[in-house]
Amino acid sequence: MKGQRNVISRRSTLKGIGAVGAMGLLQSDLAAADGHTPTANAKVPASEVRRVIAEKVNATPLIDTHEHLIEEKGRFSGHSHVRSDDWSVLLSHYLDSDLITAGMPQSDHRRFFSPDVEPADKFKLIEPYWPAVKDTGYGQAVRIACRKLYDVDDIRRETIGKIQAGYERIRKPGFYKHILCESGNIESCQVNSLEGTPFMQSAQPTLLMQDISIVGMFAGPDIGGYAGPAGIEVTTLADWHRVIDWWFGKYGKYAVAVKSQNAYGRDIDYARVEAGKVEEVFTRRLAGQPLSGEHGKALEDHLFWYAVEKATEYNLPIKLHTGYYAGQNYMPLSRLISNAGSACELCRNAPRARFVFMHICYPYYEELIAVAKQWANAYVDMCWSWIINPAAAKDFLKKYLVTAPANKILTFGGDYIPVEPVIGHAAIARRGITLALAELVEEGWMTLDDAIEKADMIMHGNARRIFDLGKKEAVLKEVTW
């Protein structure tokens, strides 16, 4: 009964002293348990903690582990991803979707991104919807980019002339390095190219490091896109295996990872399927015959694991999309909710492979923390998450750092096609990292010294180790393609 009375008394005390007092009591309990206070900086004022951490985070270079940036030369040559070469480019990826879901008609949307509309006349097309989207993560990234690059206080009708002039002034040869490295304090980027090739031979190979896209190796698969460059005629499944081998043999030493966004079309529940069970299925695929859902999945599953095994052979991490979809009006949450559970099965089925689960599986990010805590070969990349939901991303990082090993988290990837908003996304990430670390110190979960140490690890140290960037940089400096 004595123990029960103590429990009741403690509950009453916690109720009476409120949240602040309860935290103090919790810290006292922790101190009693291990013989010292939970933070060596307990007397440091909260404002000073935030100042010190902010200075550290802002001074620390980021390694950007996920982009879709087109080659810089494409920005000067009428690239298909540049719908209109003016300030509207900054809104052309992600924020364009927020505008539609805010109610912007498709006709006005097309006109806004059309080269036939004068840059000075474009703001009035988005003006009715701008108050609704400007504070989303997508909106904030663009607004911050305009402030940093074009020296305007905000995007509004009166500032469009200055924004357009700034766009034209900065968009000169060498502006990728200026924006990313000099303005954004970003050491290097890792690009999953969307320019029609599984591996981009970049003109800036140490700045725009490249993934090998494996999605076309198993989804479809994309026979012409992969077999053509390899110069291999594909008539059997064994031939297709040789095509996959060719891509790894040619680019494996230059790539930093492999990437698949196949989760846009299905769950990541890839089963182990032997070649003999899908040889006939592959033959029917070559002949253009329709495949049943069961047969199509079996073929994809087999080829997925073939590509994963090749990536593992070349010591390349496997980056997989999880969670939220880009675009609008088609995302099935009932599929997304299964991603974390399927991630566990991938880790169990291939303990030597290193899986990087991207985008924190938003909105199911608690589950992904559990995956990283449980599985030694599970890594998490926060790319894109800071602009999907900045508050949730901060919450994720804060929870992750007191749950799962800190050497398996990657904290930034802009995930953009245009380069300009990357600098805004990076600023949001730095703010979120600062807040997560500062709150952990202020709440007594981490010392200030530990928080400062974590900044280097999670902002660039982990990426350098996981992707073996020292070795990759040395090889890429010598390329002559």
GROMACS .gro file of C-alpha atoms in nm:
model
  481
    1MET     CA    1   0.000   0.000   0.000
    2LYS     CA    2   0.293   0.230   0.069
    3GLY     CA    3   0.405   0.201  -0.296
    4GLN     CA    4   0.054   0.279  -0.416
    5ARG     CA    5   0.031   0.591  -0.195
    6ASN     CA    6   0.361   0.715  -0.344
    7VAL     CA    7   0.224   0.670  -0.697
    8ILE     CA    8  -0.094   0.861  -0.617
    9SER     CA    9   0.104   1.139  -0.452
   10ARG     CA   10   0.332   1.167  -0.753
   11ARG     CA   11   0.041   1.189  -0.996
   12SER     CA   12  -0.116   1.460  -0.786
   13THR     CA   13   0.210   1.649  -0.779
   14LEU     CA   14   0.254   1.630  -1.157
   15LYS     CA   15  -0.099   1.757  -1.207
   16GLY     CA   16  -0.044   2.044  -0.971
   17ILE     CA   17   0.291   2.175  -1.095
   18GLY     CA   18   0.204   2.174  -1.468
   19ALA     CA   19   0.420   2.099  -1.768
   20VAL     CA   20   0.720   2.315  -1.671
   21GLY     CA   21   0.733   2.182  -1.321
   22ALA     CA   22   0.685   1.829  -1.442
   23MET     CA   23   0.986   1.862  -1.669
   24GLY     CA   24   1.190   1.984  -1.375
   25LEU     CA   25   1.077   1.685  -1.170
   26LEU     CA   26   1.163   1.454  -1.459
   27GLN     CA   27   1.511   1.604  -1.482
   28SER     CA   28   1.554   1.554  -1.106
   29ASP     CA   29   1.457   1.189  -1.143
   30LEU     CA   30   1.706   1.143  -1.426
   31ALA     CA   31   1.978   1.303  -1.220
   32ALA     CA   32   1.906   1.073  -0.930
   33ALA     CA   33   1.912   0.773  -1.160
   34ASP     CA   34   2.254   0.829  -1.317
   35GLY     CA   35   2.428   1.061  -1.073
   36HIS     CA   36   2.437   1.377  -1.283
   37THR     CA   37   2.203   1.629  -1.441
   38PRO     CA   38   2.075   1.536  -1.786
   39THR     CA   39   2.238   1.840  -1.939
   40ALA     CA   40   2.572   1.988  -1.850
   41ASN     CA   41   2.428   2.320  -1.969
   42ALA     CA   42   2.120   2.328  -1.747
   43LYS     CA   43   2.189   2.688  -1.643
   44VAL     CA   44   2.239   2.814  -1.996
   45PRO     CA   45   1.938   3.035  -2.086
   46ALA     CA   46   1.713   2.899  -2.357
   47SER     CA   47   1.786   3.199  -2.580
   48GLU     CA   48   2.160   3.136  -2.552
   49VAL     CA   49   2.114   2.766  -2.633
   50ARG     CA   50   1.929   2.859  -2.950
   51ARG     CA   51   2.184   3.120  -3.047
   52VAL     CA   52   2.477   2.882  -3.007
   53ILE     CA   53   2.304   2.599  -3.196
   54ALA     CA   54   2.181   2.833  -3.470
   55GLU     CA   55   2.533   2.965  -3.526
   56LYS     CA   56   2.666   2.611  -3.551
   57VAL     CA   57   2.392   2.488  -3.785
   58ASN     CA   58   2.413   2.791  -4.013
   59ALA     CA   59   2.792   2.761  -4.039
   60THR     CA   60   2.788   2.385  -4.109
   61PRO     CA   61   2.784   2.280  -4.475
   62LEU     CA   62   2.502   2.056  -4.590
   63ILE     CA   63   2.538   1.760  -4.820
   64ASP     CA   64   2.226   1.753  -5.034
   65THR     CA   65   2.137   1.387  -5.080
   66HIS     CA   66   1.850   1.418  -5.328
   67GLU     CA   67   1.774   1.648  -5.621
   68HIS     CA   68   1.624   1.625  -5.969
   69LEU     CA   69   1.823   1.921  -6.104
   70ILE     CA   70   1.863   1.934  -6.478
   71GLU     CA   71   2.210   2.006  -6.611
   72GLU     CA   72   2.290   2.376  -6.590
   73LYS     CA   73   2.322   2.407  -6.968
   74GLY     CA   74   1.958   2.301  -6.997
   75ARG     CA   75   1.854   2.625  -6.833
   76PHE     CA   76   1.986   2.814  -7.137
   77SER     CA   77   1.862   2.587  -7.417
   78GLY     CA   78   1.484   2.560  -7.395
   79HIS     CA   79   1.474   2.246  -7.181
   80SER     CA   80   1.137   2.071  -7.155
   81HIS     CA   81   1.142   2.110  -6.775
   82VAL     CA   82   1.161   2.489  -6.813
   83ARG     CA   83   0.812   2.582  -6.924
   84SER     CA   84   0.883   2.955  -6.923
   85ASP     CA   85   1.226   3.109  -6.871
   86ASP     CA   86   1.125   3.374  -6.619
   87TRP     CA   87   1.054   3.408  -6.246
   88SER     CA   88   0.764   3.160  -6.269
   89VAL     CA   89   1.027   2.883  -6.286
   90LEU     CA   90   1.064   2.915  -5.909
   91LEU     CA   91   0.699   2.811  -5.865
   92SER     CA   92   0.705   2.538  -6.129
   93HIS     CA   93   0.785   2.246  -5.899
   94TYR     CA   94   0.568   2.157  -5.596
   95LEU     CA   95   0.420   2.503  -5.538
   96ASP     CA   96   0.238   2.464  -5.869
   97SER     CA   97   0.046   2.176  -5.706
   98ASP     CA   98  -0.048   2.383  -5.401
   99LEU     CA   99  -0.190   2.646  -5.635
  100ILE     CA  100  -0.416   2.389  -5.801
  101THR     CA  101  -0.536   2.239  -5.472
  102ALA     CA  102  -0.605   2.594  -5.350
  103GLY     CA  103  -0.850   2.630  -5.638
  104MET     CA  104  -0.653   2.787  -5.924
  105PRO     CA  105  -0.821   2.696  -6.254
  106GLN     CA  106  -0.618   2.486  -6.495
  107SER     CA  107  -0.652   2.754  -6.762
  108ASP     CA  108  -0.492   3.019  -6.539
  109HIS     CA  109  -0.234   2.767  -6.426
  110ARG     CA  110  -0.128   2.702  -6.786
  111ARG     CA  111  -0.114   3.073  -6.861
  112PHE     CA  112   0.100   3.144  -6.553
  113PHE     CA  113   0.367   2.902  -6.675
  114SER     CA  114   0.335   3.000  -7.041
  115PRO     CA  115   0.613   3.186  -7.222
  116ASP     CA  116   0.340   3.377  -7.404
  117VAL     CA  117   0.249   3.578  -7.093
  118GLU     CA  118   0.473   3.868  -6.992
  119PRO     CA  119   0.656   3.809  -6.661
  120ALA     CA  120   0.517   4.136  -6.522
  121ASP     CA  121   0.159   4.017  -6.585
  122LYS     CA  122   0.188   3.678  -6.418
  123PHE     CA  123   0.138   3.763  -6.052
  124LYS     CA  124  -0.224   3.867  -6.104
  125LEU     CA  125  -0.297   3.510  -6.216
  126ILE     CA  126  -0.189   3.363  -5.881
  127GLU     CA  127  -0.286   3.661  -5.665
  128PRO     CA  128  -0.628   3.524  -5.557
  129TYR     CA  129  -0.463   3.203  -5.429
  130TRP     CA  130  -0.132   3.340  -5.304
  131PRO     CA  131  -0.249   3.414  -4.945
  132ALA     CA  132  -0.358   3.050  -4.915
  133VAL     CA  133  -0.029   2.893  -5.028
  134LYS     CA  134   0.249   3.138  -4.941
  135ASP     CA  135   0.300   2.994  -4.591
  136THR     CA  136   0.308   2.626  -4.688
  137GLY     CA  137   0.654   2.472  -4.697
  138TYR     CA  138   0.647   2.495  -5.076
  139GLY     CA  139   0.553   2.863  -5.059
  140GLN     CA  140   0.808   2.949  -4.792
  141ALA     CA  141   1.093   2.789  -4.987
  142VAL     CA  142   1.021   3.011  -5.287
  143ARG     CA  143   0.974   3.325  -5.077
  144ILE     CA  144   1.302   3.267  -4.894
  145ALA     CA  145   1.480   3.203  -5.225
  146CYS     CA  146   1.352   3.535  -5.361
  147ARG     CA  147   1.469   3.718  -5.050
  148LYS     CA  148   1.813   3.561  -5.058
  149LEU     CA  149   1.873   3.578  -5.432
  150TYR     CA  150   1.684   3.888  -5.543
  151ASP     CA  151   1.682   4.102  -5.227
  152VAL     CA  152   1.306   4.148  -5.207
  153ASP     CA  153   1.111   4.135  -4.882
  154ASP     CA  154   0.835   3.919  -5.032
  155ILE     CA  155   0.657   3.816  -5.350
  156ARG     CA  156   0.379   4.061  -5.434
  157ARG     CA  157   0.266   4.264  -5.731
  158GLU     CA  158   0.502   4.553  -5.651
  159THR     CA  159   0.815   4.334  -5.630
  160ILE     CA  160   0.771   4.126  -5.947
  161GLY     CA  161   0.981   4.364  -6.156
  162LYS     CA  162   1.273   4.336  -5.914
  163ILE     CA  163   1.232   3.957  -5.891
  164GLN     CA  164   1.238   3.920  -6.270
  165ALA     CA  165   1.542   4.147  -6.299
  166GLY     CA  166   1.717   3.942  -6.029
  167TYR     CA  167   1.625   3.619  -6.206
  168GLU     CA  168   1.785   3.742  -6.527
  169ARG     CA  169   2.092   3.878  -6.346
  170ILE     CA  170   2.169   3.553  -6.162
  171ARG     CA  171   2.078   3.304  -6.435
  172LYS     CA  172   2.421   3.311  -6.596
  173PRO     CA  173   2.677   3.033  -6.656
  174GLY     CA  174   2.806   2.919  -6.318
  175PHE     CA  175   2.486   3.007  -6.130
  176TYR     CA  176   2.437   2.655  -5.995
  177LYS     CA  177   2.759   2.679  -5.798
  178HIS     CA  178   2.675   3.034  -5.691
  179ILE     CA  179   2.332   2.937  -5.558
  180LEU     CA  180   2.417   2.601  -5.406
  181CYS     CA  181   2.769   2.649  -5.268
  182GLU     CA  182   2.824   3.020  -5.222
  183SER     CA  183   2.471   3.121  -5.114
  184GLY     CA  184   2.336   2.794  -4.976
  185ASN     CA  185   2.650   2.653  -4.806
  186ILE     CA  186   2.580   2.320  -4.976
  187GLU     CA  187   2.889   2.105  -5.031
  188SER     CA  188   2.751   1.880  -5.304
  189CYS     CA  189   2.424   1.739  -5.441
  190GLN     CA  190   2.310   1.392  -5.539
  191VAL     CA  191   2.091   1.396  -5.849
  192ASN     CA  192   1.833   1.145  -5.965
  193SER     CA  193   1.820   1.267  -6.324
  194LEU     CA  194   1.484   1.303  -6.497
  195GLU     CA  195   1.642   1.386  -6.833
  196GLY     CA  196   1.580   1.052  -6.999
  197THR     CA  197   1.894   0.863  -6.904
  198PRO     CA  198   1.944   0.621  -6.613
  199PHE     CA  199   2.275   0.793  -6.533
  200MET     CA  200   2.363   1.151  -6.624
  201GLN     CA  201   2.722   1.218  -6.726
  202SER     CA  202   2.719   1.555  -6.555
  203ALA     CA  203   2.930   1.849  -6.669
  204GLN     CA  204   2.976   1.927  -6.297
  205PRO     CA  205   3.038   1.576  -6.166
  206THR     CA  206   3.162   1.662  -5.815
  207LEU     CA  207   2.885   1.917  -5.755
  208LEU     CA  208   2.601   1.723  -5.917
  209MET     CA  209   2.684   1.367  -5.816
  210GLN     CA  210   2.452   1.109  -5.971
  211ASP     CA  211   2.235   0.813  -5.878
  212ILE     CA  212   2.173   0.525  -6.117
  213SER     CA  213   1.800   0.509  -6.176
  214ILE     CA  214   1.695   0.146  -6.137
  215VAL     CA  215   1.319   0.191  -6.164
  216GLY     CA  216   1.322   0.118  -6.538
  217MET     CA  217   1.526  -0.195  -6.478
  218PHE     CA  218   1.228  -0.362  -6.314
  219ALA     CA  219   0.914  -0.147  -6.361
  220GLY     CA  220   0.793  -0.212  -6.714
  221PRO     CA  221   1.082  -0.278  -6.768
  222ASP     CA  222   1.207  -0.001  -7.000
  223ILE     CA  223   1.372  -0.222  -7.262
  224GLY     CA  224   1.466   0.046  -7.512
  225GLY     CA  225   1.584   0.301  -7.257
  226TYR     CA  226   1.836   0.062  -7.105
  227ALA     CA  227   1.920  -0.193  -7.376
  228GLY     CA  228   1.983   0.066  -7.648
  229PRO     CA  229   2.278   0.242  -7.481
  230ALA     CA  230   2.414  -0.097  -7.373
  231GLY     CA  231   2.407  -0.224  -7.732
  232ILE     CA  232   2.249  -0.554  -7.622
  233GLU     CA  233   1.965  -0.720  -7.810
  234VAL     CA  234   1.716  -0.851  -7.558
  235THR     CA  235   1.535  -1.174  -7.646
  236THR     CA  236   1.547  -1.352  -7.308
  237LEU     CA  237   1.545  -1.274  -6.939
  238ALA     CA  238   1.914  -1.360  -6.929
  239ASP     CA  239   1.976  -1.089  -7.189
  240TRP     CA  240   1.797  -0.836  -6.970
  241HIS     CA  241   2.011  -0.939  -6.675
  242ARG     CA  242   2.315  -0.862  -6.892
  243VAL     CA  243   2.172  -0.517  -6.967
  244ILE     CA  244   2.142  -0.444  -6.595
  245ASP     CA  245   2.496  -0.574  -6.545
  246TRP     CA  246   2.619  -0.336  -6.817
  247TRP     CA  247   2.481  -0.027  -6.644
  248PHE     CA  248   2.645  -0.116  -6.316
  249GLY     CA  249   2.969  -0.211  -6.485
  250LYS     CA  250   2.986   0.118  -6.671
  251TYR     CA  251   2.865   0.359  -6.402
  252GLY     CA  252   2.882   0.178  -6.068
  253LYS     CA  253   3.215   0.334  -5.968
  254TYR     CA  254   3.087   0.685  -6.049
  255ALA     CA  255   2.739   0.663  -5.891
  256VAL     CA  256   2.675   0.748  -5.527
  257ALA     CA  257   2.362   0.530  -5.499
  258VAL     CA  258   2.076   0.377  -5.694
  259LYS     CA  259   1.726   0.522  -5.683
  260SER     CA  260   1.370   0.402  -5.741
  261GLN     CA  261   1.045   0.597  -5.719
  262ASN     CA  262   0.837   0.290  -5.801
  263ALA     CA  263   0.634   0.352  -5.483
  264TYR     CA  264   0.431   0.603  -5.686
  265GLY     CA  265   0.268   0.304  -5.856
  266ARG     CA  266   0.268   0.029  -5.593
  267ASP     CA  267   0.378  -0.064  -5.244
  268ILE     CA  268   0.745  -0.154  -5.188
  269ASP     CA  269   0.650  -0.513  -5.101
  270TYR     CA  270   0.895  -0.688  -5.332
  271ALA     CA  271   0.898  -1.065  -5.287
  272ARG     CA  272   1.190  -1.289  -5.375
  273VAL     CA  273   1.099  -1.458  -5.706
  274GLU     CA  274   1.332  -1.699  -5.885
  275ALA     CA  275   1.423  -1.635  -6.249
  276GLY     CA  276   1.274  -1.964  -6.364
  277LYS     CA  277   0.930  -1.855  -6.248
  278VAL     CA  278   0.921  -1.540  -6.462
  279GLU     CA  279   1.114  -1.633  -6.779
  280GLU     CA  280   0.792  -1.703  -6.969
  281VAL     CA  281   0.635  -1.389  -6.824
  282PHE     CA  282   0.928  -1.182  -6.951
  283THR     CA  283   0.894  -1.338  -7.296
  284ARG     CA  284   0.527  -1.234  -7.305
  285ARG     CA  285   0.629  -0.885  -7.197
  286LEU     CA  286   0.878  -0.865  -7.488
  287ALA     CA  287   0.603  -0.973  -7.728
  288GLY     CA  288   0.382  -0.691  -7.602
  289GLN     CA  289   0.126  -0.927  -7.453
  290PRO     CA  290  -0.074  -0.807  -7.151
  291LEU     CA  291   0.027  -0.943  -6.813
  292SER     CA  292  -0.203  -1.017  -6.523
  293GLY     CA  293  -0.149  -0.819  -6.205
  294GLU     CA  294  -0.002  -1.125  -6.038
  295HIS     CA  295   0.241  -1.197  -6.322
  296GLY     CA  296   0.339  -0.833  -6.361
  297LYS     CA  297   0.420  -0.806  -5.992
  298ALA     CA  298   0.621  -1.128  -5.997
  299LEU     CA  299   0.835  -0.999  -6.284
  300GLU     CA  300   0.888  -0.662  -6.117
  301ASP     CA  301   0.976  -0.831  -5.789
  302HIS     CA  302   1.234  -1.059  -5.948
  303LEU     CA  303   1.402  -0.775  -6.138
  304PHE     CA  304   1.394  -0.544  -5.837
  305TRP     CA  305   1.598  -0.791  -5.636
  306TYR     CA  306   1.836  -0.849  -5.925
  307ALA     CA  307   1.907  -0.474  -5.933
  308VAL     CA  308   1.938  -0.458  -5.553
  309GLU     CA  309   2.190  -0.740  -5.555
  310LYS     CA  310   2.396  -0.562  -5.821
  311ALA     CA  311   2.384  -0.238  -5.619
  312THR     CA  312   2.502  -0.425  -5.312
  313GLU     CA  313   2.782  -0.585  -5.514
  314TYR     CA  314   2.898  -0.232  -5.608
  315ASN     CA  315   2.853  -0.105  -5.250
  316LEU     CA  316   2.580   0.137  -5.356
  317PRO     CA  317   2.297   0.224  -5.115
  318ILE     CA  318   1.944   0.169  -5.246
  319LYS     CA  319   1.731   0.484  -5.225
  320LEU     CA  320   1.357   0.415  -5.222
  321HIS     CA  321   1.071   0.662  -5.232
  322THR     CA  322   0.829   0.622  -4.941
  323GLY     CA  323   0.525   0.818  -4.833
  324TYR     CA  324   0.377   1.132  -4.983
  325TYR     CA  325   0.328   1.181  -5.358
  326ALA     CA  326   0.420   1.486  -5.562
  327GLY     CA  327   0.141   1.631  -5.773
  328GLN     CA  328  -0.222   1.648  -5.677
  329ASN     CA  329  -0.555   1.464  -5.681
  330TYR     CA  330  -0.435   1.104  -5.706
  331MET     CA  331  -0.252   0.988  -5.389
  332PRO     CA  332  -0.390   0.671  -5.219
  333LEU     CA  333  -0.306   0.692  -4.849
  334SER     CA  334  -0.424   0.333  -4.808
  335ARG     CA  335  -0.113   0.227  -5.003
  336LEU     CA  336   0.129   0.464  -4.830
  337ILE     CA  337   0.044   0.337  -4.486
  338SER     CA  338   0.198  -0.001  -4.579
  339ASN     CA  339   0.538   0.139  -4.683
  340ALA     CA  340   0.705   0.116  -4.341
  341GLY     CA  341   0.594  -0.243  -4.285
  342SER     CA  342   0.718  -0.341  -4.629
  343ALA     CA  343   1.048  -0.163  -4.554
  344CYS     CA  344   1.102  -0.407  -4.267
  345GLU     CA  345   1.062  -0.702  -4.502
  346LEU     CA  346   1.313  -0.555  -4.746
  347CYS     CA  347   1.569  -0.520  -4.467
  348ARG     CA  348   1.501  -0.873  -4.346
  349ASN     CA  349   1.531  -1.022  -4.696
  350ALA     CA  350   1.863  -0.851  -4.777
  351PRO     CA  351   2.071  -0.790  -4.464
  352ARG     CA  352   2.378  -0.692  -4.670
  353ALA     CA  353   2.192  -0.428  -4.870
  354ARG     CA  354   2.171  -0.074  -4.736
  355PHE     CA  355   1.826   0.076  -4.787
  356VAL     CA  356   1.774   0.452  -4.768
  357PHE     CA  357   1.406   0.523  -4.711
  358MET     CA  358   1.328   0.867  -4.841
  359HIS     CA  359   1.093   1.151  -4.744
  360ILE     CA  360   1.038   1.016  -4.386
  361CYS     CA  361   0.741   0.816  -4.521
  362TYR     CA  362   0.525   1.123  -4.452
  363PRO     CA  363   0.267   1.126  -4.300
  364TYR     CA  364   0.357   0.791  -4.137
  365TYR     CA  365   0.691   0.902  -3.999
  366GLU     CA  366   0.668   0.749  -3.651
  367GLU     CA  367   0.663   0.407  -3.815
  368LEU     CA  368   0.980   0.483  -4.013
  369ILE     CA  369   1.164   0.580  -3.694
  370ALA     CA  370   1.079   0.233  -3.564
  371VAL     CA  371   1.220   0.076  -3.882
  372ALA     CA  372   1.551   0.262  -3.843
  373LYS     CA  373   1.574   0.167  -3.477
  374GLN     CA  374   1.509  -0.201  -3.542
  375TRP     CA  375   1.703  -0.274  -3.861
  376ALA     CA  376   2.078  -0.226  -3.896
  377ASN     CA  377   2.054  -0.181  -4.273
  378ALA     CA  378   1.775   0.081  -4.265
  379TYR     CA  379   1.867   0.447  -4.317
  380VAL     CA  380   1.635   0.747  -4.337
  381ASP     CA  381   1.662   1.049  -4.566
  382MET     CA  382   1.465   1.363  -4.475
  383CYS     CA  383   1.481   1.493  -4.833
  384TRP     CA  384   1.171   1.688  -4.940
  385SER     CA  385   1.013   1.655  -4.594
  386TRP     CA  386   1.107   2.006  -4.476
  387ILE     CA  387   0.880   2.160  -4.739
  388ILE     CA  388   0.604   1.899  -4.731
  389ASN     CA  389   0.545   1.984  -4.366
  390PRO     CA  390   0.818   2.185  -4.187
  391ALA     CA  391   0.666   2.137  -3.841
  392ALA     CA  392   0.633   1.760  -3.885
  393ALA     CA  393   0.989   1.735  -4.016
  394LYS     CA  394   1.120   1.913  -3.707
  395ASP     CA  395   0.910   1.682  -3.492
  396PHE     CA  396   1.044   1.378  -3.680
  397LEU     CA  397   1.409   1.478  -3.634
  398LYS     CA  398   1.359   1.555  -3.266
  399LYS     CA  399   1.198   1.217  -3.202
  400TYR     CA  400   1.442   1.030  -3.425
  401LEU     CA  401   1.749   1.158  -3.237
  402VAL     CA  402   1.629   1.018  -2.904
  403THR     CA  403   1.507   0.692  -3.058
  404ALA     CA  404   1.728   0.558  -3.337
  405PRO     CA  405   2.105   0.572  -3.401
  406ALA     CA  406   2.207   0.920  -3.514
  407ASN     CA  407   2.457   0.784  -3.768
  408LYS     CA  408   2.174   0.662  -3.996
  409ILE     CA  409   1.988   0.988  -4.058
  410LEU     CA  410   2.036   1.220  -4.357
  411THR     CA  411   1.881   1.560  -4.300
  412PHE     CA  412   1.860   1.741  -4.631
  413GLY     CA  413   1.769   1.694  -4.994
  414GLY     CA  414   1.600   1.972  -5.187
  415ASP     CA  415   1.427   1.735  -5.433
  416TYR     CA  416   1.384   2.014  -5.691
  417ILE     CA  417   1.411   2.038  -6.069
  418PRO     CA  418   1.483   2.416  -6.070
  419VAL     CA  419   1.787   2.512  -5.863
  420GLU     CA  420   1.664   2.841  -5.717
  421PRO     CA  421   1.419   2.707  -5.454
  422VAL     CA  422   1.686   2.470  -5.317
  423ILE     CA  423   1.837   2.761  -5.125
  424GLY     CA  424   1.500   2.833  -4.963
  425HIS     CA  425   1.448   2.467  -4.877
  426ALA     CA  426   1.796   2.454  -4.722
  427ALA     CA  427   1.713   2.757  -4.505
  428ILE     CA  428   1.395   2.587  -4.381
  429ALA     CA  429   1.594   2.271  -4.305
  430ARG     CA  430   1.855   2.468  -4.109
  431ARG     CA  431   1.580   2.632  -3.906
  432GLY     CA  432   1.418   2.296  -3.836
  433ILE     CA  433   1.747   2.131  -3.740
  434THR     CA  434   1.822   2.423  -3.506
  435LEU     CA  435   1.480   2.399  -3.341
  436ALA     CA  436   1.496   2.021  -3.301
  437LEU     CA  437   1.840   2.029  -3.139
  438ALA     CA  438   1.761   2.333  -2.924
  439GLU     CA  439   1.438   2.183  -2.792
  440LEU     CA  440   1.616   1.859  -2.703
  441VAL     CA  441   1.871   2.059  -2.503
  442GLU     CA  442   1.614   2.285  -2.339
  443GLU     CA  443   1.396   1.990  -2.240
  444GLY     CA  444   1.693   1.807  -2.092
  445TRP     CA  445   1.715   1.519  -2.337
  446MET     CA  446   2.057   1.617  -2.472
  447THR     CA  447   2.355   1.827  -2.365
  448LEU     CA  448   2.451   2.136  -2.559
  449ASP     CA  449   2.786   1.976  -2.641
  450ASP     CA  450   2.609   1.668  -2.777
  451ALA     CA  451   2.377   1.883  -2.987
  452ILE     CA  452   2.671   2.066  -3.142
  453GLU     CA  453   2.838   1.734  -3.217
  454LYS     CA  454   2.520   1.597  -3.373
  455ALA     CA  455   2.501   1.889  -3.618
  456ASP     CA  456   2.817   1.783  -3.800
  457MET     CA  457   2.705   1.422  -3.807
  458ILE     CA  458   2.354   1.469  -3.939
  459MET     CA  459   2.424   1.757  -4.180
  460HIS     CA  460   2.720   1.613  -4.368
  461GLY     CA  461   2.920   1.350  -4.178
  462ASN     CA  462   2.668   1.070  -4.223
  463ALA     CA  463   2.630   1.141  -4.594
  464ARG     CA  464   3.005   1.135  -4.651
  465ARG     CA  465   3.029   0.795  -4.482
  466ILE     CA  466   2.713   0.629  -4.614
  467PHE     CA  467   2.785   0.726  -4.977
  468ASP     CA  468   3.165   0.697  -4.952
  469LEU     CA  469   3.197   1.048  -5.091
  470GLY     CA  470   3.571   1.083  -5.043
  471LYS     CA  471   3.630   0.793  -5.279
  472LYS     CA  472   3.361   0.907  -5.523
  473GLU     CA  473   3.500   1.262  -5.537
  474ALA     CA  474   3.847   1.132  -5.620
  475VAL     CA  475   3.711   0.921  -5.908
  476LEU     CA  476   3.481   1.192  -6.040
  477LYS     CA  477   3.757   1.454  -6.051
  478GLU     CA  478   3.926   1.240  -6.318
  479VAL     CA  479   3.629   1.173  -6.549
  480THR     CA  480   3.659   1.274  -6.913
  481TRP     CA  481   3.315   1.198  -7.051
   0.00000   0.00000   0.00000
